[in-house]
Amino acid sequence: MRRGGVDLHGQLSWSQRVPGPLPPLAMGIQGLSKVIADQAPKAIKEYSIDQLFNRRVAIDASTSIYQFLIAVRSDASGSQLTNAAGETTSHLMGMFYRTIRMIENGIKPLYVFDGKAPGAKARELAKRGEKRTEATTGLEEAKETGAAEDLMKFAKRTVKVTRQHNEDCKKLLQLMGVPWIQAPSEAEAQCAEIVKGGHAYAVGSEDLDTLTFASPVLLRHLTFSEARKMPITEFNLEKVLEGMKLDMAQFIDLCILMGCDYCETIKGIGPKKALDMIREHRSIENIISAVDQEKYKVPTNWEFAEARALFLKPEVIPAQDPELVQRIRWDPVDVEGVVNFMVTSNGF
């Protein structure tokens, strides 16, 4: 079977071409991976996917779906895969094959979906909406000029994960016997809670703010390591704090200074300067009191305390909640259901 010029039978390698988040829209703590590599190299280790055999991993579903919508395309113009009704199916293809690859390697994936975004994230989401609007205009212009490179670039930047995308993937996972959890708010915070509660070994995400939510272990490149010929990178939070000589509260303040999704930063303070200041002054309040505000512009009505509270006490389902525990189970595959959903309903 072919769709959009792509042979879908047995093309697992094609479907694995899923990169990390697109830089213009990437979320997380700015520059944190380099700071950790420089200051706490013992906190990082790399290995192949088979070393995670029999491990449970909590995965940020929304980030994964976003990656699939960007990467799984039917042609050079950037068009996504669709079913006969014209509904997008790129996310289903990505979710289906990626999940299979993890299971083939002995991993037990558990997906967590975003809930309502915290109010503090409204500014960041508004920026993303503006970028999508600009990209939509650029896409229309590229269609008129026929510039293939611009078509793909702007098509990727218009991507947004919708409620329907999430519901489609939940249905597919249910049929595959793979557990999923609906977080009340941030998926990464819920993933971290699941790992802290002992229900999974690590969080699988590309965004390092999972560490800021205090996940003991973070795995990057989990869902595309084989396709990109990249090792999985593991970050150990305890060793991060030890290497940086910070406690958890100071680490959170460092991440806020470096740039998170919930508030602005102090102009002129980069990652290295932020770390030096936290080590010297130990908190953002002390930094504000000590810093030369002519040289370093502190934002007016800076909501760093609200951002800190979101990291320290995010809205999550407690790890030992009976309903949460009940949902974390891997059931037999409904083969007929998967075939009906993927083939009959969605044209695979």
PDB file of C-alpha atoms in Angstrom, residues 152-324:
ATOM      1  CA  MET A 152       8.456  22.175   4.589  1.00  0.00           C
ATOM      2  CA  LYS A 153       9.878  24.770   6.996  1.00  0.00           C
ATOM      3  CA  PHE A 154       6.616  26.656   7.447  1.00  0.00           C
ATOM      4  CA  ALA A 155       4.482  23.485   7.452  1.00  0.00           C
ATOM      5  CA  LYS A 156       6.436  22.237  10.475  1.00  0.00           C
ATOM      6  CA  ARG A 157       6.022  25.534  12.288  1.00  0.00           C
ATOM      7  CA  THR A 158       2.229  25.487  11.955  1.00  0.00           C
ATOM      8  CA  VAL A 159       1.978  22.215  13.884  1.00  0.00           C
ATOM      9  CA  LYS A 160      -0.196  22.145  16.976  1.00  0.00           C
ATOM     10  CA  VAL A 161      -1.228  19.106  19.007  1.00  0.00           C
ATOM     11  CA  THR A 162      -5.026  19.124  19.246  1.00  0.00           C
ATOM     12  CA  ARG A 163      -7.439  17.363  21.550  1.00  0.00           C
ATOM     13  CA  GLN A 164      -8.362  15.039  18.679  1.00  0.00           C
ATOM     14  CA  HIS A 165      -4.722  14.037  18.172  1.00  0.00           C
ATOM     15  CA  ASN A 166      -4.545  13.140  21.855  1.00  0.00           C
ATOM     16  CA  GLU A 167      -7.814  11.199  21.788  1.00  0.00           C
ATOM     17  CA  ASP A 168      -6.708   9.271  18.682  1.00  0.00           C
ATOM     18  CA  CYS A 169      -3.488   8.216  20.394  1.00  0.00           C
ATOM     19  CA  LYS A 170      -5.252   7.287  23.621  1.00  0.00           C
ATOM     20  CA  LYS A 171      -7.564   4.992  21.666  1.00  0.00           C
ATOM     21  CA  LEU A 172      -4.653   3.383  19.838  1.00  0.00           C
ATOM     22  CA  LEU A 173      -2.702   2.820  23.058  1.00  0.00           C
ATOM     23  CA  GLN A 174      -5.776   1.326  24.722  1.00  0.00           C
ATOM     24  CA  LEU A 175      -6.115  -1.163  21.860  1.00  0.00           C
ATOM     25  CA  MET A 176      -2.395  -1.968  22.068  1.00  0.00           C
ATOM     26  CA  GLY A 177      -2.703  -2.711  25.787  1.00  0.00           C
ATOM     27  CA  VAL A 178      -0.351   0.148  26.700  1.00  0.00           C
ATOM     28  CA  PRO A 179      -1.301   2.270  29.740  1.00  0.00           C
ATOM     29  CA  TRP A 180      -1.862   6.004  29.553  1.00  0.00           C
ATOM     30  CA  ILE A 181      -2.573   8.627  32.189  1.00  0.00           C
ATOM     31  CA  GLN A 182      -4.395  11.933  31.810  1.00  0.00           C
ATOM     32  CA  ALA A 183      -2.481  14.484  33.860  1.00  0.00           C
ATOM     33  CA  PRO A 184      -4.463  17.297  35.506  1.00  0.00           C
ATOM     34  CA  SER A 185      -1.854  19.776  34.260  1.00  0.00           C
ATOM     35  CA  GLU A 186       1.738  19.370  32.981  1.00  0.00           C
ATOM     36  CA  ALA A 187       2.535  15.882  31.665  1.00  0.00           C
ATOM     37  CA  GLU A 188       6.193  16.184  32.659  1.00  0.00           C
ATOM     38  CA  ALA A 189       5.269  16.938  36.261  1.00  0.00           C
ATOM     39  CA  GLN A 190       3.000  13.875  36.340  1.00  0.00           C
ATOM     40  CA  CYS A 191       5.721  11.737  34.762  1.00  0.00           C
ATOM     41  CA  ALA A 192       8.140  12.884  37.465  1.00  0.00           C
ATOM     42  CA  GLU A 193       5.580  12.026  40.156  1.00  0.00           C
ATOM     43  CA  ILE A 194       5.152   8.525  38.708  1.00  0.00           C
ATOM     44  CA  VAL A 195       8.911   7.927  38.769  1.00  0.00           C
ATOM     45  CA  LYS A 196       9.289   9.372  42.285  1.00  0.00           C
ATOM     46  CA  GLY A 197       6.503   7.018  43.374  1.00  0.00           C
ATOM     47  CA  GLY A 198       8.410   3.989  42.118  1.00  0.00           C
ATOM     48  CA  HIS A 199       6.014   3.111  39.282  1.00  0.00           C
ATOM     49  CA  ALA A 200       8.623   3.665  36.552  1.00  0.00           C
ATOM     50  CA  TYR A 201      12.402   3.773  36.243  1.00  0.00           C
ATOM     51  CA  ALA A 202      12.637   7.079  34.388  1.00  0.00           C
ATOM     52  CA  VAL A 203      10.849   9.795  32.460  1.00  0.00           C
ATOM     53  CA  GLY A 204      11.268   9.739  28.682  1.00  0.00           C
ATOM     54  CA  SER A 205      11.282  13.327  27.404  1.00  0.00           C
ATOM     55  CA  GLU A 206      13.411  15.727  25.384  1.00  0.00           C
ATOM     56  CA  ASP A 207      12.786  18.614  27.787  1.00  0.00           C
ATOM     57  CA  LEU A 208      15.122  18.839  30.756  1.00  0.00           C
ATOM     58  CA  ASP A 209      12.588  20.683  32.886  1.00  0.00           C
ATOM     59  CA  THR A 210      11.491  17.173  33.869  1.00  0.00           C
ATOM     60  CA  LEU A 211      14.511  17.318  36.180  1.00  0.00           C
ATOM     61  CA  THR A 212      13.230  20.620  37.569  1.00  0.00           C
ATOM     62  CA  PHE A 213      10.052  18.732  38.525  1.00  0.00           C
ATOM     63  CA  ALA A 214      12.424  16.426  40.475  1.00  0.00           C
ATOM     64  CA  SER A 215      12.323  13.300  38.343  1.00  0.00           C
ATOM     65  CA  PRO A 216      15.170  11.115  39.697  1.00  0.00           C
ATOM     66  CA  VAL A 217      16.070   9.931  36.179  1.00  0.00           C
ATOM     67  CA  LEU A 218      15.471  11.454  32.742  1.00  0.00           C
ATOM     68  CA  LEU A 219      16.001   9.706  29.403  1.00  0.00           C
ATOM     69  CA  ARG A 220      16.512  11.711  26.211  1.00  0.00           C
ATOM     70  CA  HIS A 221      16.394  10.331  22.649  1.00  0.00           C
ATOM     71  CA  LEU A 222      14.380   7.322  23.824  1.00  0.00           C
ATOM     72  CA  THR A 223      11.826   7.390  21.022  1.00  0.00           C
ATOM     73  CA  PHE A 224      14.182   7.983  18.115  1.00  0.00           C
ATOM     74  CA  SER A 225      17.614   6.735  19.230  1.00  0.00           C
ATOM     75  CA  GLU A 226      17.751   3.863  16.737  1.00  0.00           C
ATOM     76  CA  ALA A 227      16.451   5.849  13.778  1.00  0.00           C
ATOM     77  CA  ARG A 228      18.944   8.657  14.325  1.00  0.00           C
ATOM     78  CA  LYS A 229      21.775   6.271  15.271  1.00  0.00           C
ATOM     79  CA  MET A 230      22.055   8.072  18.597  1.00  0.00           C
ATOM     80  CA  PRO A 231      22.544   6.586  22.056  1.00  0.00           C
ATOM     81  CA  ILE A 232      19.973   7.159  24.767  1.00  0.00           C
ATOM     82  CA  THR A 233      21.201   9.819  27.190  1.00  0.00           C
ATOM     83  CA  GLU A 234      20.405   9.358  30.860  1.00  0.00           C
ATOM     84  CA  PHE A 235      20.487  12.212  33.386  1.00  0.00           C
ATOM     85  CA  ASN A 236      20.613  11.359  37.094  1.00  0.00           C
ATOM     86  CA  LEU A 237      19.189  14.183  39.232  1.00  0.00           C
ATOM     87  CA  GLU A 238      21.043  13.248  42.433  1.00  0.00           C
ATOM     88  CA  LYS A 239      24.369  13.367  40.594  1.00  0.00           C
ATOM     89  CA  VAL A 240      23.359  16.630  38.869  1.00  0.00           C
ATOM     90  CA  LEU A 241      22.830  18.299  42.252  1.00  0.00           C
ATOM     91  CA  GLU A 242      26.014  16.770  43.649  1.00  0.00           C
ATOM     92  CA  GLY A 243      28.111  17.922  40.692  1.00  0.00           C
ATOM     93  CA  MET A 244      26.660  21.438  40.716  1.00  0.00           C
ATOM     94  CA  LYS A 245      26.913  21.665  44.514  1.00  0.00           C
ATOM     95  CA  LEU A 246      23.279  22.773  44.775  1.00  0.00           C
ATOM     96  CA  ASP A 247      20.241  21.582  46.687  1.00  0.00           C
ATOM     97  CA  MET A 248      16.910  21.083  44.919  1.00  0.00           C
ATOM     98  CA  ALA A 249      15.536  24.538  45.765  1.00  0.00           C
ATOM     99  CA  GLN A 250      18.692  26.193  44.429  1.00  0.00           C
ATOM    100  CA  PHE A 251      18.571  24.040  41.293  1.00  0.00           C
ATOM    101  CA  ILE A 252      14.988  25.177  40.642  1.00  0.00           C
ATOM    102  CA  ASP A 253      16.021  28.819  41.061  1.00  0.00           C
ATOM    103  CA  LEU A 254      18.914  28.216  38.649  1.00  0.00           C
ATOM    104  CA  CYS A 255      16.505  26.806  36.054  1.00  0.00           C
ATOM    105  CA  ILE A 256      14.211  29.822  36.426  1.00  0.00           C
ATOM    106  CA  LEU A 257      17.175  32.177  35.948  1.00  0.00           C
ATOM    107  CA  MET A 258      18.271  30.257  32.857  1.00  0.00           C
ATOM    108  CA  GLY A 259      14.800  30.504  31.312  1.00  0.00           C
ATOM    109  CA  CYS A 260      11.757  28.309  31.828  1.00  0.00           C
ATOM    110  CA  ASP A 261       8.224  28.272  30.394  1.00  0.00           C
ATOM    111  CA  TYR A 262       6.616  30.102  33.304  1.00  0.00           C
ATOM    112  CA  CYS A 263       8.262  33.516  33.603  1.00  0.00           C
ATOM    113  CA  GLU A 264      10.778  35.924  32.145  1.00  0.00           C
ATOM    114  CA  THR A 265      14.481  36.048  32.987  1.00  0.00           C
ATOM    115  CA  ILE A 266      16.892  38.764  34.101  1.00  0.00           C
ATOM    116  CA  LYS A 267      18.336  40.344  30.982  1.00  0.00           C
ATOM    117  CA  GLY A 268      22.078  39.823  30.594  1.00  0.00           C
ATOM    118  CA  ILE A 269      22.363  36.752  32.797  1.00  0.00           C
ATOM    119  CA  GLY A 270      23.323  33.672  30.788  1.00  0.00           C
ATOM    120  CA  PRO A 271      23.649  30.074  32.004  1.00  0.00           C
ATOM    121  CA  LYS A 272      27.187  30.396  33.422  1.00  0.00           C
ATOM    122  CA  LYS A 273      26.451  33.685  35.166  1.00  0.00           C
ATOM    123  CA  ALA A 274      23.211  32.250  36.555  1.00  0.00           C
ATOM    124  CA  LEU A 275      25.077  29.306  38.088  1.00  0.00           C
ATOM    125  CA  ASP A 276      27.770  31.565  39.558  1.00  0.00           C
ATOM    126  CA  MET A 277      25.111  33.814  41.087  1.00  0.00           C
ATOM    127  CA  ILE A 278      23.113  30.941  42.587  1.00  0.00           C
ATOM    128  CA  ARG A 279      26.263  29.457  44.097  1.00  0.00           C
ATOM    129  CA  GLU A 280      27.180  32.807  45.623  1.00  0.00           C
ATOM    130  CA  HIS A 281      23.765  34.118  46.701  1.00  0.00           C
ATOM    131  CA  ARG A 282      21.794  30.821  47.052  1.00  0.00           C
ATOM    132  CA  SER A 283      18.377  32.205  45.974  1.00  0.00           C
ATOM    133  CA  ILE A 284      16.734  34.509  43.446  1.00  0.00           C
ATOM    134  CA  GLU A 285      15.623  36.899  46.221  1.00  0.00           C
ATOM    135  CA  ASN A 286      19.236  37.339  47.333  1.00  0.00           C
ATOM    136  CA  ILE A 287      20.370  37.831  43.747  1.00  0.00           C
ATOM    137  CA  ILE A 288      17.769  40.572  43.182  1.00  0.00           C
ATOM    138  CA  SER A 289      18.999  42.350  46.327  1.00  0.00           C
ATOM    139  CA  ALA A 290      22.661  42.088  45.303  1.00  0.00           C
ATOM    140  CA  VAL A 291      22.581  42.543  41.530  1.00  0.00           C
ATOM    141  CA  ASP A 292      23.405  45.810  39.762  1.00  0.00           C
ATOM    142  CA  GLN A 293      19.963  46.528  38.296  1.00  0.00           C
ATOM    143  CA  GLU A 294      21.400  49.089  35.911  1.00  0.00           C
ATOM    144  CA  LYS A 295      23.462  46.331  34.345  1.00  0.00           C
ATOM    145  CA  TYR A 296      21.022  43.444  34.839  1.00  0.00           C
ATOM    146  CA  LYS A 297      17.399  44.400  34.224  1.00  0.00           C
ATOM    147  CA  VAL A 298      15.060  42.559  36.583  1.00  0.00           C
ATOM    148  CA  PRO A 299      11.591  42.178  34.982  1.00  0.00           C
ATOM    149  CA  THR A 300       8.835  44.344  36.412  1.00  0.00           C
ATOM    150  CA  ASN A 301       6.486  42.311  38.633  1.00  0.00           C
ATOM    151  CA  TRP A 302       8.669  39.272  38.009  1.00  0.00           C
ATOM    152  CA  GLU A 303       6.662  36.126  38.792  1.00  0.00           C
ATOM    153  CA  PHE A 304       9.625  33.914  39.696  1.00  0.00           C
ATOM    154  CA  ALA A 305       8.009  32.858  42.990  1.00  0.00           C
ATOM    155  CA  GLU A 306       4.955  31.549  41.132  1.00  0.00           C
ATOM    156  CA  ALA A 307       7.216  29.657  38.739  1.00  0.00           C
ATOM    157  CA  ARG A 308       9.136  28.187  41.674  1.00  0.00           C
ATOM    158  CA  ALA A 309       5.877  27.038  43.285  1.00  0.00           C
ATOM    159  CA  LEU A 310       4.851  25.276  40.065  1.00  0.00           C
ATOM    160  CA  PHE A 311       8.074  23.282  40.092  1.00  0.00           C
ATOM    161  CA  LEU A 312       8.020  22.575  43.818  1.00  0.00           C
ATOM    162  CA  LYS A 313       4.333  21.674  44.100  1.00  0.00           C
ATOM    163  CA  PRO A 314       2.878  21.020  40.635  1.00  0.00           C
ATOM    164  CA  GLU A 315      -0.692  19.893  40.159  1.00  0.00           C
ATOM    165  CA  VAL A 316      -0.443  16.097  39.817  1.00  0.00           C
ATOM    166  CA  ILE A 317      -2.296  12.935  40.704  1.00  0.00           C
ATOM    167  CA  PRO A 318      -0.410  11.576  43.745  1.00  0.00           C
ATOM    168  CA  ALA A 319       1.733   8.556  42.905  1.00  0.00           C
ATOM    169  CA  GLN A 320      -0.094   6.327  45.388  1.00  0.00           C
ATOM    170  CA  ASP A 321      -3.605   7.325  44.287  1.00  0.00           C
ATOM    171  CA  PRO A 322      -5.472   3.987  43.876  1.00  0.00           C
ATOM    172  CA  GLU A 323      -6.976   4.944  40.511  1.00  0.00           C
ATOM    173  CA  LEU A 324      -3.567   5.945  39.174  1.00  0.00           C
TER     174      LEU A 324
END
